[in-house]
């Protein structure tokens, strides 16, 4: 069963606009991560936020985490065509080891 | 550093055929993982290896076997392929089993007819 679910499933914006993607999860977590996947490629880690953090920044990325609502958001500011990709949230599941549970992803298209 | 490499990039199989997907990493990571990615779904863990010499089942292990050949290599075998195994397969690695950031290979696209 999937832990994380992204919303929206697809997002189409113009260059320069901001893109916001949301992730909801079902059970308590230790960490939440966001990954990017360019078409036909593997996933690339973007950012990790711990359960005791509320907000984290990395360049044009801003991630928030609301553990009371079991949700996270990824904001990409001043988007570029190169940001076109699918974005996945991943939470650390239960059962030990580093078992990540991924959502279905948000497909972002940034048009020049 | 090549990171995580996977072979082949693309494969077509007939139902009942067998094949092995290869994965290697040159980052001296201890832990390695195999996922499958299906349309409209997130990645699902098939098997993982916390360290050399150990393997454990993930969420969807049925129909697959794995071998942690050495610290660098972790292979995934389909003994008798089924159309339901048509998917994109990703290998990933982490420095240790406690590390959170996973490093992914480029994937193997498998089509079972």
mmCIF file of C-alpha atoms in Angstrom:
data_model
loop_
_atom_site.group_PDB
_atom_site.id
_atom_site.type_symbol
_atom_site.label_atom_id
_atom_site.label_comp_id
_atom_site.label_asym_id
_atom_site.label_seq_id
_atom_site.Cartn_x
_atom_site.Cartn_y
_atom_site.Cartn_z
ATOM 1 C CA UNK A 1 0.000 0.000 0.000
ATOM 2 C CA UNK A 2 1.225 3.485 -0.749
ATOM 3 C CA UNK A 3 2.131 5.749 2.107
ATOM 4 C CA UNK A 4 2.490 9.005 0.241
ATOM 5 C CA UNK A 5 0.048 10.445 -2.229
ATOM 6 C CA UNK A 6 0.917 13.483 -4.292
ATOM 7 C CA UNK A 7 -1.460 16.155 -5.414
ATOM 8 C CA UNK A 8 -1.954 17.237 -8.120
ATOM 9 C CA UNK A 9 -1.153 14.311 -10.393
ATOM 10 C CA UNK A 10 -0.110 16.732 -13.117
ATOM 11 C CA UNK A 11 0.772 20.417 -13.176
ATOM 12 C CA UNK A 12 1.425 22.660 -16.156
ATOM 13 C CA UNK A 13 2.859 26.144 -15.691
ATOM 14 C CA UNK A 14 4.839 28.836 -17.503
ATOM 15 C CA UNK A 15 8.483 29.583 -16.895
ATOM 16 C CA UNK A 16 8.932 31.992 -14.030
ATOM 17 C CA UNK A 17 5.841 30.833 -12.174
ATOM 18 C CA UNK A 18 5.948 28.965 -8.896
ATOM 19 C CA UNK A 19 4.982 25.305 -8.689
ATOM 20 C CA UNK A 20 3.512 23.758 -5.577
ATOM 21 C CA UNK A 21 3.096 20.038 -5.061
ATOM 22 C CA UNK A 22 1.556 18.368 -2.054
ATOM 23 C CA UNK A 23 2.086 15.026 -0.416
ATOM 24 C CA UNK A 24 -0.078 13.315 2.154
ATOM 25 C CA UNK A 25 0.845 10.241 4.110
ATOM 26 C CA UNK A 26 -0.931 7.889 6.440
ATOM 27 C CA UNK A 27 1.282 6.851 9.331
ATOM 28 C CA UNK A 28 3.852 8.491 11.562
ATOM 29 C CA UNK A 29 7.196 9.125 9.959
ATOM 30 C CA UNK A 30 10.761 9.939 10.911
ATOM 31 C CA UNK A 31 11.645 11.709 7.691
ATOM 32 C CA UNK A 32 10.110 12.753 4.410
ATOM 33 C CA UNK A 33 12.081 13.139 1.230
ATOM 34 C CA UNK A 34 11.399 14.596 -2.195
ATOM 35 C CA UNK A 35 12.903 13.117 -5.351
ATOM 36 C CA UNK A 36 12.864 14.274 -8.967
ATOM 37 C CA UNK A 37 12.708 11.976 -11.978
ATOM 38 C CA UNK A 38 13.433 13.251 -15.446
ATOM 39 C CA UNK A 39 11.801 11.328 -18.255
ATOM 40 C CA UNK A 40 13.448 7.958 -18.754
ATOM 41 C CA UNK A 41 15.916 8.464 -15.923
ATOM 42 C CA UNK A 42 16.385 7.357 -12.336
ATOM 43 C CA UNK A 43 15.274 9.315 -9.310
ATOM 44 C CA UNK A 44 17.453 12.053 -7.892
ATOM 45 C CA UNK A 45 17.252 13.119 -4.261
ATOM 46 C CA UNK A 46 16.238 16.742 -3.748
ATOM 47 C CA UNK A 47 15.691 17.343 -0.069
ATOM 48 C CA UNK A 48 14.987 15.593 3.225
ATOM 49 C CA UNK A 49 12.956 17.044 6.067
ATOM 50 C CA UNK A 50 12.859 15.461 9.483
ATOM 51 C CA UNK A 51 9.692 15.013 11.493
ATOM 52 C CA UNK A 52 10.788 17.675 13.994
ATOM 53 C CA UNK A 53 11.338 20.261 11.251
ATOM 54 C CA UNK A 54 8.606 22.440 9.788
ATOM 55 C CA UNK A 55 10.338 24.047 6.845
ATOM 56 C CA UNK A 56 13.494 23.573 4.852
ATOM 57 C CA UNK A 57 15.052 25.417 1.929
ATOM 58 C CA UNK A 58 17.486 24.381 -0.766
ATOM 59 C CA UNK A 59 18.094 26.864 -3.533
ATOM 60 C CA UNK A 60 14.748 27.442 -5.277
ATOM 61 C CA UNK A 61 13.116 24.620 -3.338
ATOM 62 C CA UNK A 62 11.075 25.093 -0.197
ATOM 63 C CA UNK A 63 9.632 22.122 1.642
ATOM 64 C CA UNK A 64 7.171 22.276 4.495
ATOM 65 C CA UNK A 65 6.017 19.500 6.774
ATOM 66 C CA UNK A 66 2.895 19.432 8.911
ATOM 67 C CA UNK A 67 2.947 16.263 10.972
ATOM 68 C CA UNK A 68 -0.429 17.044 12.542
ATOM 69 C CA UNK A 69 -2.008 16.943 9.082
ATOM 70 C CA UNK A 70 0.378 14.259 7.813
ATOM 71 C CA UNK A 71 1.222 16.376 4.807
ATOM 72 C CA UNK A 72 4.132 18.049 3.086
ATOM 73 C CA UNK A 73 4.474 20.506 0.259
ATOM 74 C CA UNK A 74 7.241 21.183 -2.229
ATOM 75 C CA UNK A 75 7.454 24.672 -3.679
ATOM 76 C CA UNK A 76 9.664 25.391 -6.673
ATOM 77 C CA UNK A 77 10.065 29.119 -7.150
ATOM 78 C CA UNK A 78 10.772 30.875 -10.448
ATOM 79 C CA UNK A 79 10.429 27.620 -12.367
ATOM 80 C CA UNK A 80 12.483 26.856 -15.460
ATOM 81 C CA UNK A 81 11.885 24.543 -18.395
ATOM 82 C CA UNK A 82 14.614 22.313 -16.935
ATOM 83 C CA UNK A 83 12.384 21.711 -13.895
ATOM 84 C CA UNK A 84 10.064 19.658 -16.100
ATOM 85 C CA UNK A 85 10.033 16.249 -14.423
ATOM 86 C CA UNK A 86 8.040 14.036 -12.090
ATOM 87 C CA UNK A 87 8.358 14.721 -8.392
ATOM 88 C CA UNK A 88 7.897 12.062 -5.733
ATOM 89 C CA UNK A 89 7.646 12.209 -1.997
ATOM 90 C CA UNK A 90 8.991 9.288 -0.012
ATOM 91 C CA UNK A 91 8.523 8.473 3.631
ATOM 92 C CA UNK A 92 10.451 6.054 5.759
ATOM 93 C CA UNK A 93 8.198 3.115 6.392
ATOM 94 C CA UNK A 94 7.931 0.842 9.362
ATOM 95 C CA UNK A 95 9.760 -2.425 9.860
ATOM 96 C CA UNK A 96 13.310 -1.293 10.189
ATOM 97 C CA UNK A 97 16.066 -0.551 7.706
ATOM 98 C CA UNK A 98 15.717 2.243 5.238
ATOM 99 C CA UNK A 99 12.562 1.185 3.489
ATOM 100 C CA UNK A 100 11.197 4.150 1.612
ATOM 101 C CA UNK A 101 7.564 4.260 0.567
ATOM 102 C CA UNK A 102 6.953 6.393 -2.500
ATOM 103 C CA UNK A 103 3.887 8.221 -3.675
ATOM 104 C CA UNK A 104 2.652 8.090 -7.262
ATOM 105 C CA UNK A 105 4.243 11.424 -8.120
ATOM 106 C CA UNK A 106 3.322 14.776 -9.642
ATOM 107 C CA UNK A 107 4.195 15.364 -13.291
ATOM 108 C CA UNK A 108 5.341 18.946 -13.707
ATOM 109 C CA UNK A 109 5.563 20.568 -17.129
ATOM 110 C CA UNK A 110 7.166 24.005 -17.335
ATOM 111 C CA UNK A 111 6.588 25.740 -20.658
ATOM 112 C CA UNK A 112 9.010 28.342 -22.021
ATOM 113 C CA UNK B 1 32.418 7.723 -10.544
ATOM 114 C CA UNK B 2 29.635 6.090 -12.517
ATOM 115 C CA UNK B 3 27.383 5.857 -9.457
ATOM 116 C CA UNK B 4 24.746 3.158 -9.888
ATOM 117 C CA UNK B 5 24.697 1.371 -13.224
ATOM 118 C CA UNK B 6 22.112 -1.072 -14.551
ATOM 119 C CA UNK B 7 22.095 -3.466 -17.460
ATOM 120 C CA UNK B 8 20.343 -3.955 -19.754
ATOM 121 C CA UNK B 9 18.545 -0.686 -20.431
ATOM 122 C CA UNK B 10 15.706 -2.384 -22.231
ATOM 123 C CA UNK B 11 14.614 -5.998 -22.607
ATOM 124 C CA UNK B 12 11.733 -7.845 -24.227
ATOM 125 C CA UNK B 13 10.874 -11.294 -22.904
ATOM 126 C CA UNK B 14 8.284 -13.894 -23.744
ATOM 127 C CA UNK B 15 6.121 -15.282 -20.966
ATOM 128 C CA UNK B 16 7.997 -18.035 -19.152
ATOM 129 C CA UNK B 17 11.474 -16.879 -20.096
ATOM 130 C CA UNK B 18 14.010 -16.060 -17.444
ATOM 131 C CA UNK B 19 16.482 -13.229 -17.148
ATOM 132 C CA UNK B 20 18.734 -11.450 -14.702
ATOM 133 C CA UNK B 21 18.887 -7.702 -14.253
ATOM 134 C CA UNK B 22 22.290 -6.486 -13.204
ATOM 135 C CA UNK B 23 23.092 -3.610 -10.877
ATOM 136 C CA UNK B 24 26.458 -2.320 -9.725
ATOM 137 C CA UNK B 25 27.564 0.664 -7.654
ATOM 138 C CA UNK B 26 31.030 2.136 -7.268
ATOM 139 C CA UNK B 27 30.345 4.287 -4.213
ATOM 140 C CA UNK B 28 31.343 1.634 -1.658
ATOM 141 C CA UNK B 29 27.773 1.571 -0.357
ATOM 142 C CA UNK B 30 26.710 -1.205 1.969
ATOM 143 C CA UNK B 31 22.977 -1.305 1.204
ATOM 144 C CA UNK B 32 21.272 -1.900 -2.121
ATOM 145 C CA UNK B 33 17.649 -2.040 -3.241
ATOM 146 C CA UNK B 34 15.496 -3.159 -6.149
ATOM 147 C CA UNK B 35 12.272 -1.331 -7.006
ATOM 148 C CA UNK B 36 9.704 -1.577 -9.740
ATOM 149 C CA UNK B 37 7.824 1.412 -11.110
ATOM 150 C CA UNK B 38 4.463 0.988 -12.778
ATOM 151 C CA UNK B 39 2.383 3.709 -14.471
ATOM 152 C CA UNK B 40 0.446 5.822 -12.009
ATOM 153 C CA UNK B 41 2.166 4.274 -9.030
ATOM 154 C CA UNK B 42 5.161 5.080 -6.952
ATOM 155 C CA UNK B 43 8.174 2.864 -6.712
ATOM 156 C CA UNK B 44 7.600 -0.368 -4.843
ATOM 157 C CA UNK B 45 10.382 -2.219 -3.084
ATOM 158 C CA UNK B 46 10.984 -5.748 -4.357
ATOM 159 C CA UNK B 47 14.043 -6.821 -2.368
ATOM 160 C CA UNK B 48 16.834 -5.138 -0.499
ATOM 161 C CA UNK B 49 20.241 -6.025 0.858
ATOM 162 C CA UNK B 50 21.260 -4.223 4.018
ATOM 163 C CA UNK B 51 24.826 -5.412 3.668
ATOM 164 C CA UNK B 52 26.907 -7.882 1.734
ATOM 165 C CA UNK B 53 25.675 -11.392 2.414
ATOM 166 C CA UNK B 54 22.155 -10.439 3.459
ATOM 167 C CA UNK B 55 18.944 -10.034 1.489
ATOM 168 C CA UNK B 56 15.365 -9.453 2.567
ATOM 169 C CA UNK B 57 11.972 -9.255 0.946
ATOM 170 C CA UNK B 58 10.305 -5.948 0.303
ATOM 171 C CA UNK B 59 6.710 -5.140 -0.521
ATOM 172 C CA UNK B 60 6.373 -7.122 -3.782
ATOM 173 C CA UNK B 61 8.899 -10.012 -3.825
ATOM 174 C CA UNK B 62 6.783 -12.708 -5.486
ATOM 175 C CA UNK B 63 8.220 -13.919 -8.785
ATOM 176 C CA UNK B 64 11.687 -12.531 -8.104
ATOM 177 C CA UNK B 65 14.946 -13.660 -6.587
ATOM 178 C CA UNK B 66 18.040 -11.659 -5.778
ATOM 179 C CA UNK B 67 21.726 -12.234 -5.273
ATOM 180 C CA UNK B 68 24.131 -9.903 -3.509
ATOM 181 C CA UNK B 69 27.166 -11.112 -5.424
ATOM 182 C CA UNK B 70 29.599 -8.860 -3.586
ATOM 183 C CA UNK B 71 29.558 -5.389 -2.088
ATOM 184 C CA UNK B 72 29.289 -3.763 -5.520
ATOM 185 C CA UNK B 73 26.734 -5.938 -7.261
ATOM 186 C CA UNK B 74 23.102 -6.816 -6.602
ATOM 187 C CA UNK B 75 21.211 -8.767 -9.237
ATOM 188 C CA UNK B 76 17.503 -9.389 -9.693
ATOM 189 C CA UNK B 77 16.318 -12.577 -11.360
ATOM 190 C CA UNK B 78 13.001 -13.383 -12.955
ATOM 191 C CA UNK B 79 12.784 -17.181 -13.157
ATOM 192 C CA UNK B 80 9.612 -17.368 -15.241
ATOM 193 C CA UNK B 81 8.551 -13.974 -16.534
ATOM 194 C CA UNK B 82 4.882 -13.009 -16.573
ATOM 195 C CA UNK B 83 3.160 -10.070 -18.309
ATOM 196 C CA UNK B 84 2.446 -8.623 -14.857
ATOM 197 C CA UNK B 85 6.182 -8.131 -14.467
ATOM 198 C CA UNK B 86 6.248 -5.634 -17.311
ATOM 199 C CA UNK B 87 7.634 -2.590 -15.570
ATOM 200 C CA UNK B 88 10.612 -0.316 -15.152
ATOM 201 C CA UNK B 89 13.082 -1.651 -12.626
ATOM 202 C CA UNK B 90 15.329 0.586 -10.582
ATOM 203 C CA UNK B 91 18.285 -0.293 -8.454
ATOM 204 C CA UNK B 92 19.364 2.004 -5.642
ATOM 205 C CA UNK B 93 22.021 2.124 -2.973
ATOM 206 C CA UNK B 94 22.750 3.843 0.331
ATOM 207 C CA UNK B 95 25.989 4.101 2.327
ATOM 208 C CA UNK B 96 24.456 2.161 5.208
ATOM 209 C CA UNK B 97 21.080 0.665 6.033
ATOM 210 C CA UNK B 98 20.406 3.689 8.255
ATOM 211 C CA UNK B 99 21.190 6.233 5.542
ATOM 212 C CA UNK B 100 18.158 8.046 4.251
ATOM 213 C CA UNK B 101 19.166 9.363 0.831
ATOM 214 C CA UNK B 102 19.009 6.736 -1.872
ATOM 215 C CA UNK B 103 21.049 6.865 -5.071
ATOM 216 C CA UNK B 104 19.286 5.439 -8.098
ATOM 217 C CA UNK B 105 20.408 3.841 -11.307
ATOM 218 C CA UNK B 106 18.920 4.800 -14.688
ATOM 219 C CA UNK B 107 16.502 1.871 -14.766
ATOM 220 C CA UNK B 108 15.783 -1.178 -16.892
ATOM 221 C CA UNK B 109 12.610 -1.162 -18.959
ATOM 222 C CA UNK B 110 11.211 -4.688 -19.198
ATOM 223 C CA UNK B 111 8.413 -5.798 -21.485
ATOM 224 C CA UNK B 112 6.980 -9.293 -21.059
ATOM 225 C CA UNK B 113 4.811 -10.479 -23.927
#
